[in-house]
Each structure stands twice: as C-alpha cells, then as structure tokens.
C-alpha cells in the first residue's frame, strides 16, 4: 500500500516536473543506438534503442530446483527502429542471442512482418556453433540449429529485408522469435514485438491491436508471460525530473498461466555474485496492471540517477504448477538521463 500511495503521488508530480514523452514528442533524425553493446557499432540512419527481451524458466522459492524445472535464461536483444519512419532500402537488424545456464540447443530466430490482416515469416537465421557472428546461417545437417553453451555464451545474427516486403504502408509490426528446444522435449521461446512506420508506396493499413513494445517469454504448457512498455514512442532524447512511463506486466490471453509476480527495477545485474537487484521500484505478487493487458504508470525519479544511460528492467512471472516451475518474460529498455 505504501508503494502504491508513493506511486500515485509521484505520478501526480510528474505532470508538473516533466512533459510526457508521447506521440507528439520531438524525434531525433538520426543517431547511435542507445544502450548498444560494444559489439554492435553500426552507424544507423535513425535513432535506435537496444531492447533486450528474455525468457526465464526457473522455479519459485517453494518449487523444486532440478534439471527440468530450471533451464536458465535465453536473451534476445537488438537495436530496433521503434516507431521510426523507413521509406527506402532494407530494414536491417543485428540480433544478439545469449544462453545463460541453459542446457538447450538453440535452434533459430525468425523475423516476422505483421499487419492488420496477417503475419509472414520473412527470414530465419539459424544458431550454428561454428558460424561467424553478424551472418544469417542456414540450418545444419539435421535441419536445425546446433548452438549449445556451458555457462554464458552469445551469438550475433544479422537480418535484412527490403521494406517492399511489407504488404502495406503505415504502422507495421516487426516480431523476432527465438527458439530453444530443451533436453526434456519442452521448448523455451523469447519474443520481441515492436512497430515501425513504413512508407513503401503500398496501401496504408495501420497495425492497431496491441501496438506497443512488448516482450514475451514462452514455455511449453505455460505459454506466454508478457512485459510491455505502453508509452510510445521510446524516448530518443534524454529524460529528466520524474519520468513516468506506462507499463504492463501481465499474462497473455488464450490459455497462458496468470501472472503470479511482477518486478520493476533500474540497472539490476542478476549475473553478478552476489546478485544485484538494482534500484527496485516494484516487487509484488500478481500483475502490474489488470489482467490481461492492463497497464499503469511507474514513477522514476531521474534526479536520483547519474546522468547517462540506464536500464529499466520489467519482469513478469507466471507460475506453472503442472510443470513445477515458473515462466518469466523480461523487457530491458535503455533510457538516457540528463538533469
């Protein structure tokens, strides 16, 4: 209750301390990828943000911890042109895949174009043990990928398709889906959905359903667990004062397990020893926002943060009592502070 009251007060103050970063905000014409790892030094024609989406399959504190209830994490991150206008050439995206304590054999990542009528897989890049980074390998002799890892390992894939491959102009959705079959026959999947403004000369058909940045963890039987940023577009420029983006940490309709826990923090490092939860803004049972697809603002007092790039971590956990573990969907969003 104390956190809820503090949130209400802080959001009220936000109206007077900093203007909302919404669809009317100024957009930078070009710039670097905010929060990009050093490996991706691409000079993009528009401002991009490195969004990291993660799927976790790990037991809750009262669930047994063994080789089937704990298959670690898979990360899938990319510098995305969220809500940017693309009117020529290709949409090219470098995708980083990280396995962390995951015993599975990573298969492939698919790039999907979705509009108001249909969705189409336009490219698949397979995760191969011996392939060079920043390529788009085909499948191995088995017809699948063969990337395995002990501890923490990463691979980079490069996707590139002409904007003429979109069936329409207007607000179109791009989805990336990464697949990791696990040793017990189940599959872990991570998903990243975002929108771009395509001007390719075709008829306009805007994507309207769930048109916001969202990440989904997926696991066999548990299905989807989702975390999302509802405030669009992402801030291309610095934020100051109290920034109060609207977020949703919920389940996904259609048979998925309900959200059992929600967690929001700034700059955590869960791979550190000991683990560092960062500056925790919310840590509570149940969703953040009403199920399904509800949302609420989260107040971030940027005056307590050093100037520079920080990371907003959103995690939704969905407990699966049948399989004895918990599916989590994570979104990590970089933002720049300048007070």
Short mmCIF file of C-alpha atoms in Angstrom, two decimals:
data_model
loop_
_atom_site.label_atom_id
_atom_site.label_comp_id
_atom_site.label_asym_id
_atom_site.label_seq_id
_atom_site.Cartn_x
_atom_site.Cartn_y
_atom_site.Cartn_z
CA UNK A 1 0.00 0.00 0.00
CA UNK A 2 2.85 2.41 0.81
CA UNK A 3 4.36 1.80 -2.61
CA UNK A 4 1.01 2.38 -4.28
CA UNK A 5 0.48 5.71 -2.49
CA UNK A 6 4.02 6.79 -3.31
CA UNK A 7 3.40 5.90 -6.93
CA UNK A 8 0.22 7.98 -7.11
CA UNK A 9 1.95 11.00 -5.54
CA UNK A 10 4.98 10.70 -7.79
CA UNK A 11 2.90 10.37 -10.96
CA UNK A 12 0.90 13.44 -9.98
CA UNK A 13 4.14 15.36 -9.53
CA UNK A 14 5.34 14.14 -12.90
CA UNK A 15 2.69 16.23 -14.62
CA UNK A 16 4.38 19.37 -13.33
CA UNK A 17 8.02 18.30 -13.44
CA UNK A 18 8.46 16.84 -16.93
CA UNK A 19 6.29 16.78 -20.04
CA UNK A 20 5.07 13.39 -21.20
CA UNK A 21 7.11 11.70 -23.89
CA UNK A 22 4.28 10.64 -26.18
CA UNK A 23 3.43 10.60 -29.85
CA UNK A 24 3.90 14.38 -30.06
CA UNK A 25 7.49 14.32 -28.78
CA UNK A 26 10.34 15.51 -30.95
CA UNK A 27 12.14 12.67 -32.66
CA UNK A 28 15.82 12.73 -33.49
CA UNK A 29 16.51 12.34 -37.21
CA UNK A 30 19.49 10.06 -36.72
CA UNK A 31 21.89 8.90 -34.07
CA UNK A 32 23.59 5.99 -32.37
CA UNK A 33 21.83 3.02 -30.86
CA UNK A 34 21.10 3.93 -27.22
CA UNK A 35 22.42 1.25 -24.86
CA UNK A 36 24.05 -0.80 -27.62
CA UNK A 37 26.64 -3.40 -26.60
CA UNK A 38 30.15 -2.62 -27.86
CA UNK A 39 29.90 -5.42 -30.44
CA UNK A 40 27.23 -3.54 -32.39
CA UNK A 41 28.91 -0.35 -33.53
CA UNK A 42 26.65 0.12 -36.56
CA UNK A 43 26.00 3.72 -37.62
CA UNK A 44 22.24 3.69 -38.11
CA UNK A 45 20.34 6.19 -40.24
CA UNK A 46 17.85 6.75 -37.43
CA UNK A 47 17.96 6.69 -33.64
CA UNK A 48 17.56 3.19 -32.25
CA UNK A 49 17.44 1.61 -28.78
CA UNK A 50 18.93 -1.72 -27.76
CA UNK A 51 15.98 -3.65 -26.34
CA UNK A 52 16.75 -6.91 -24.58
CA UNK A 53 13.98 -9.48 -24.26
CA UNK A 54 14.45 -12.52 -22.06
CA UNK A 55 12.67 -15.79 -21.29
CA UNK A 56 13.32 -17.46 -17.92
CA UNK A 57 12.29 -20.93 -16.81
CA UNK A 58 13.23 -21.12 -13.15
CA UNK A 59 11.44 -22.44 -10.05
CA UNK A 60 9.86 -20.21 -7.45
CA UNK A 61 11.23 -20.41 -3.90
CA UNK A 62 8.81 -23.20 -2.96
CA UNK A 63 9.22 -25.22 -6.18
CA UNK A 64 11.77 -28.00 -6.61
CA UNK A 65 15.01 -26.95 -8.31
CA UNK A 66 16.20 -29.61 -10.76
CA UNK A 67 17.21 -30.10 -14.39
CA UNK A 68 13.64 -29.90 -15.71
CA UNK A 69 12.36 -27.04 -13.53
CA UNK A 70 15.43 -24.86 -14.09
CA UNK A 71 16.64 -24.36 -17.65
CA UNK A 72 18.01 -20.88 -17.07
CA UNK A 73 17.57 -17.97 -19.48
CA UNK A 74 17.66 -17.08 -23.13
CA UNK A 75 18.26 -13.41 -24.04
CA UNK A 76 17.43 -11.91 -27.43
CA UNK A 77 18.33 -8.26 -27.93
CA UNK A 78 18.58 -5.83 -30.84
CA UNK A 79 18.93 -2.18 -31.81
CA UNK A 80 15.39 -1.59 -33.06
CA UNK A 81 13.98 1.35 -35.09
CA UNK A 82 10.84 1.53 -32.94
CA UNK A 83 8.25 3.93 -34.44
CA UNK A 84 10.88 5.32 -36.83
CA UNK A 85 9.96 6.06 -40.47
CA UNK A 86 11.58 3.84 -43.11
CA UNK A 87 10.97 4.83 -46.73
CA UNK A 88 13.71 3.14 -48.74
CA UNK A 89 16.24 0.31 -48.73
CA UNK A 90 16.22 -2.52 -46.22
CA UNK A 91 15.28 -2.89 -42.58
CA UNK A 92 18.47 -4.38 -41.15
CA UNK A 93 18.68 -5.59 -37.55
CA UNK A 94 21.55 -7.24 -35.69
CA UNK A 95 20.16 -9.66 -33.10
CA UNK A 96 22.17 -10.86 -30.10
CA UNK A 97 21.25 -14.23 -28.57
CA UNK A 98 22.63 -15.19 -25.15
CA UNK A 99 22.21 -18.52 -23.42
CA UNK A 100 22.74 -18.40 -19.65
CA UNK A 101 22.83 -21.68 -17.72
CA UNK A 102 20.57 -23.08 -20.41
CA UNK A 103 21.07 -26.78 -21.32
CA UNK A 104 19.07 -26.50 -24.55
CA UNK A 105 20.29 -26.50 -28.15
CA UNK A 106 19.38 -23.12 -29.65
CA UNK A 107 17.64 -23.57 -32.99
CA UNK A 108 16.83 -20.35 -34.88
CA UNK A 109 15.44 -16.82 -34.73
CA UNK A 110 12.67 -15.76 -37.11
CA UNK A 111 11.86 -12.24 -38.31
CA UNK A 112 8.12 -11.77 -38.87
CA UNK A 113 6.23 -8.90 -40.51
CA UNK A 114 2.69 -8.42 -39.18
CA UNK A 115 -0.08 -6.11 -40.35
CA UNK A 116 -3.76 -5.77 -39.54
CA UNK A 117 -4.60 -8.75 -41.76
CA UNK A 118 -1.85 -11.35 -41.47
CA UNK A 119 1.70 -12.15 -40.45
CA UNK A 120 4.54 -13.50 -42.58
CA UNK A 121 7.88 -15.02 -41.60
CA UNK A 122 10.28 -13.19 -43.90
CA UNK A 123 13.65 -14.57 -42.73
CA UNK A 124 15.10 -17.29 -40.50
CA UNK A 125 18.65 -17.24 -39.17
CA UNK A 126 19.88 -20.42 -37.52
CA UNK A 127 22.13 -20.53 -34.47
CA UNK A 128 25.19 -22.51 -35.51
CA UNK A 129 28.15 -23.39 -33.34
CA UNK A 130 30.78 -22.59 -35.99
CA UNK A 131 29.10 -19.78 -37.97
CA UNK A 132 30.61 -16.28 -37.85
CA UNK A 133 28.78 -13.55 -35.97
CA UNK A 134 26.73 -10.98 -37.91
CA UNK A 135 25.68 -13.52 -40.52
CA UNK A 136 22.44 -15.39 -41.21
CA UNK A 137 23.35 -19.09 -41.24
CA UNK A 138 21.15 -21.79 -42.69
CA UNK A 139 20.28 -24.98 -40.80
CA UNK A 140 22.74 -27.75 -40.09
CA UNK A 141 22.58 -31.28 -41.49
CA UNK A 142 19.79 -32.06 -39.03
CA UNK A 143 17.70 -29.23 -40.48
CA UNK A 144 18.06 -27.24 -37.25
CA UNK A 145 20.50 -25.09 -35.31
CA UNK A 146 23.23 -26.59 -33.12
CA UNK A 147 24.34 -23.87 -30.70
CA UNK A 148 24.94 -25.19 -27.17
CA UNK A 149 26.52 -23.46 -24.22
CA UNK A 150 28.04 -24.11 -20.82
CA UNK A 151 27.66 -21.06 -18.59
CA UNK A 152 27.05 -17.88 -20.60
CA UNK A 153 27.59 -17.65 -24.37
CA UNK A 154 26.44 -15.27 -27.09
CA UNK A 155 25.90 -15.22 -30.85
CA UNK A 156 25.01 -12.38 -33.23
CA UNK A 157 22.70 -12.79 -36.23
CA UNK A 158 22.02 -10.21 -38.94
CA UNK A 159 18.57 -9.88 -40.52
CA UNK A 160 17.92 -7.73 -43.57
CA UNK A 161 14.82 -7.45 -45.74
CA UNK A 162 13.66 -4.73 -48.18
CA UNK A 163 10.82 -2.55 -46.95
CA UNK A 164 8.96 -3.60 -50.11
CA UNK A 165 8.47 -6.94 -48.31
CA UNK A 166 5.91 -5.26 -46.04
CA UNK A 167 2.45 -5.79 -47.52
CA UNK A 168 1.28 -2.29 -46.59
CA UNK A 169 2.48 1.18 -45.69
CA UNK A 170 1.73 2.78 -42.36
CA UNK A 171 2.32 1.46 -38.85
CA UNK A 172 3.58 -2.10 -39.33
CA UNK A 173 4.76 -4.60 -36.72
CA UNK A 174 8.05 -6.46 -36.66
CA UNK A 175 8.43 -9.54 -34.49
CA UNK A 176 11.50 -11.57 -33.61
CA UNK A 177 11.03 -15.09 -32.22
CA UNK A 178 13.88 -17.21 -30.86
CA UNK A 179 13.50 -20.97 -30.24
CA UNK A 180 15.49 -23.15 -27.82
CA UNK A 181 14.39 -26.82 -27.53
CA UNK A 182 15.27 -28.18 -24.08
CA UNK A 183 16.59 -31.69 -23.25
CA UNK A 184 13.25 -32.82 -21.75
CA UNK A 185 11.38 -32.15 -25.02
CA UNK A 186 9.92 -28.80 -23.97
CA UNK A 187 10.72 -25.55 -25.77
CA UNK A 188 11.74 -22.13 -24.45
CA UNK A 189 10.93 -19.20 -26.71
CA UNK A 190 11.61 -15.48 -26.47
CA UNK A 191 9.62 -12.88 -28.42
CA UNK A 192 10.09 -9.19 -29.22
CA UNK A 193 7.31 -7.12 -30.87
CA UNK A 194 7.66 -3.50 -31.99
CA UNK A 195 6.25 -1.17 -34.65
CA UNK A 196 7.79 0.84 -37.48
CA UNK A 197 6.31 3.45 -39.82
CA UNK A 198 6.75 2.03 -43.33
CA UNK A 199 6.42 4.21 -46.42
CA UNK A 200 6.87 1.84 -49.38
CA UNK A 201 4.20 3.17 -51.74
CA UNK A 202 1.66 0.46 -50.92
CA UNK A 203 -1.81 0.97 -49.45
CA UNK A 204 -1.94 2.13 -45.85
CA UNK A 205 -3.13 -0.37 -43.24
CA UNK A 206 -2.05 0.50 -39.72
CA UNK A 207 -1.50 -2.16 -37.10
CA UNK A 208 -3.81 -1.33 -34.20
CA UNK A 209 -4.07 -4.44 -31.99
CA UNK A 210 -1.58 -4.32 -29.10
CA UNK A 211 0.55 -1.78 -30.95
CA UNK A 212 3.20 -1.23 -28.29
CA UNK A 213 6.63 -2.55 -27.39
CA UNK A 214 6.35 -5.92 -25.68
CA UNK A 215 8.41 -8.97 -24.84
CA UNK A 216 7.09 -12.43 -24.15
CA UNK A 217 8.63 -15.47 -22.55
CA UNK A 218 7.07 -18.73 -23.79
CA UNK A 219 7.45 -22.24 -22.45
CA UNK A 220 5.69 -25.48 -23.31
CA UNK A 221 2.34 -25.70 -21.44
CA UNK A 222 2.90 -22.41 -19.59
CA UNK A 223 2.59 -20.50 -22.90
CA UNK A 224 3.15 -16.71 -22.74
CA UNK A 225 4.17 -14.39 -19.93
CA UNK A 226 4.48 -10.77 -21.05
CA UNK A 227 6.07 -7.46 -20.05
CA UNK A 228 5.42 -4.33 -22.08
CA UNK A 229 6.04 -0.60 -22.41
CA UNK A 230 2.80 1.17 -23.38
CA UNK A 231 4.24 4.70 -23.69
CA UNK A 232 5.18 5.15 -27.33
CA UNK A 233 7.46 6.07 -28.90
CA UNK A 234 10.59 5.21 -26.96
CA UNK A 235 12.41 8.37 -25.89
CA UNK A 236 15.08 9.25 -28.45
CA UNK A 237 16.37 12.02 -26.22
CA UNK A 238 17.17 12.40 -22.52
CA UNK A 239 14.55 12.38 -19.77
CA UNK A 240 14.70 14.47 -16.60
CA UNK A 241 12.77 15.14 -13.41
CA UNK A 242 10.18 12.41 -12.85
CA UNK A 243 9.69 10.19 -15.87
CA UNK A 244 6.52 8.09 -15.59
CA UNK A 245 6.23 5.63 -18.48
CA UNK A 246 3.17 3.39 -18.61
CA UNK A 247 4.00 -0.30 -18.33
CA UNK A 248 2.08 -3.56 -18.24
CA UNK A 249 3.31 -6.77 -16.57
CA UNK A 250 0.62 -9.34 -17.23
CA UNK A 251 -0.21 -12.72 -18.67
CA UNK A 252 -1.34 -13.26 -22.24
CA UNK A 253 -4.94 -14.25 -23.11
CA UNK A 254 -5.65 -17.65 -24.61
CA UNK A 255 -4.66 -20.30 -22.06
CA UNK A 256 -1.45 -18.83 -20.64
CA UNK A 257 -0.79 -19.05 -16.89
CA UNK A 258 -1.83 -15.93 -14.91
CA UNK A 259 0.82 -13.50 -13.72
CA UNK A 260 2.00 -14.61 -10.27
CA UNK A 261 4.64 -11.91 -9.67
CA UNK A 262 5.77 -8.58 -11.13
CA UNK A 263 9.11 -6.84 -10.69
CA UNK A 264 10.43 -3.46 -11.88
CA UNK A 265 13.90 -2.07 -11.22
CA UNK A 266 16.62 0.21 -12.57
CA UNK A 267 20.07 -1.15 -13.51
CA UNK A 268 19.94 -4.64 -11.98
CA UNK A 269 22.67 -7.23 -12.61
CA UNK A 270 21.34 -10.68 -11.83
CA UNK A 271 24.51 -12.37 -13.11
CA UNK A 272 26.69 -10.59 -10.55
CA UNK A 273 27.90 -12.50 -7.49
CA UNK A 274 26.07 -11.74 -5.31
CA UNK A 275 23.11 -10.88 -7.50
CA UNK A 276 22.33 -7.15 -7.70
CA UNK A 277 18.59 -6.31 -7.95
CA UNK A 278 19.30 -2.66 -8.79
CA UNK A 279 17.01 0.14 -7.63
CA UNK A 280 13.76 -1.72 -7.03
CA UNK A 281 10.62 0.25 -7.91
CA UNK A 282 8.10 -2.56 -7.62
CA UNK A 283 8.25 -6.13 -6.30
CA UNK A 284 4.89 -7.74 -5.62
CA UNK A 285 2.70 -10.78 -6.15
CA UNK A 286 0.35 -10.64 -9.11
CA UNK A 287 0.46 -8.45 -12.23
CA UNK A 288 1.32 -4.78 -12.60
CA UNK A 289 -1.83 -3.60 -14.35
CA UNK A 290 -5.07 -5.57 -14.55
CA UNK A 291 -5.05 -8.91 -16.41
CA UNK A 292 -4.85 -9.24 -19.35
CA UNK A 293 -3.09 -6.30 -20.98
CA UNK A 294 -3.77 -3.80 -18.22
CA UNK A 295 -1.17 -1.11 -17.56
CA UNK A 296 -0.23 1.64 -15.11
CA UNK A 297 2.47 4.34 -14.89
CA UNK A 298 5.66 3.72 -12.92
CA UNK A 299 7.33 6.81 -11.50
CA UNK A 300 11.11 7.07 -11.97
CA UNK A 301 12.79 9.98 -10.18
CA UNK A 302 15.68 10.52 -12.57
CA UNK A 303 17.18 13.07 -10.17
CA UNK A 304 18.36 10.14 -8.04
CA UNK A 305 20.28 8.69 -11.01
CA UNK A 306 23.57 9.77 -12.52
CA UNK A 307 23.39 11.43 -15.91
CA UNK A 308 23.88 8.92 -18.72
CA UNK A 309 22.30 5.69 -19.93
CA UNK A 310 20.33 3.48 -17.54
CA UNK A 311 18.22 0.36 -17.98
CA UNK A 312 14.60 -0.15 -16.99
CA UNK A 313 14.01 -3.83 -16.18
CA UNK A 314 10.42 -5.16 -16.41
CA UNK A 315 9.79 -8.80 -15.41
CA UNK A 316 6.51 -10.71 -15.28
CA UNK A 317 6.48 -14.20 -13.78
CA UNK A 318 3.74 -16.77 -14.47
CA UNK A 319 3.81 -19.82 -12.22
CA UNK A 320 3.06 -23.22 -13.77
CA UNK A 321 2.01 -25.66 -11.06
CA UNK A 322 1.64 -28.57 -13.50
CA UNK A 323 5.26 -28.45 -14.64
CA UNK A 324 6.50 -27.29 -11.23
CA UNK A 325 8.33 -24.15 -12.33
CA UNK A 326 7.81 -20.52 -13.34
CA UNK A 327 7.88 -18.89 -16.76
CA UNK A 328 9.06 -15.25 -16.93
CA UNK A 329 9.03 -12.65 -19.68
CA UNK A 330 11.52 -9.77 -19.36
CA UNK A 331 11.93 -6.48 -21.21
CA UNK A 332 15.03 -4.31 -20.66
CA UNK A 333 14.74 -0.75 -22.01
CA UNK A 334 17.60 1.77 -22.08
CA UNK A 335 16.93 5.45 -21.36
CA UNK A 336 19.20 8.46 -21.05
CA UNK A 337 19.10 10.78 -18.04
CA UNK A 338 20.14 14.45 -18.26
CA UNK A 339 19.22 16.60 -15.27
#
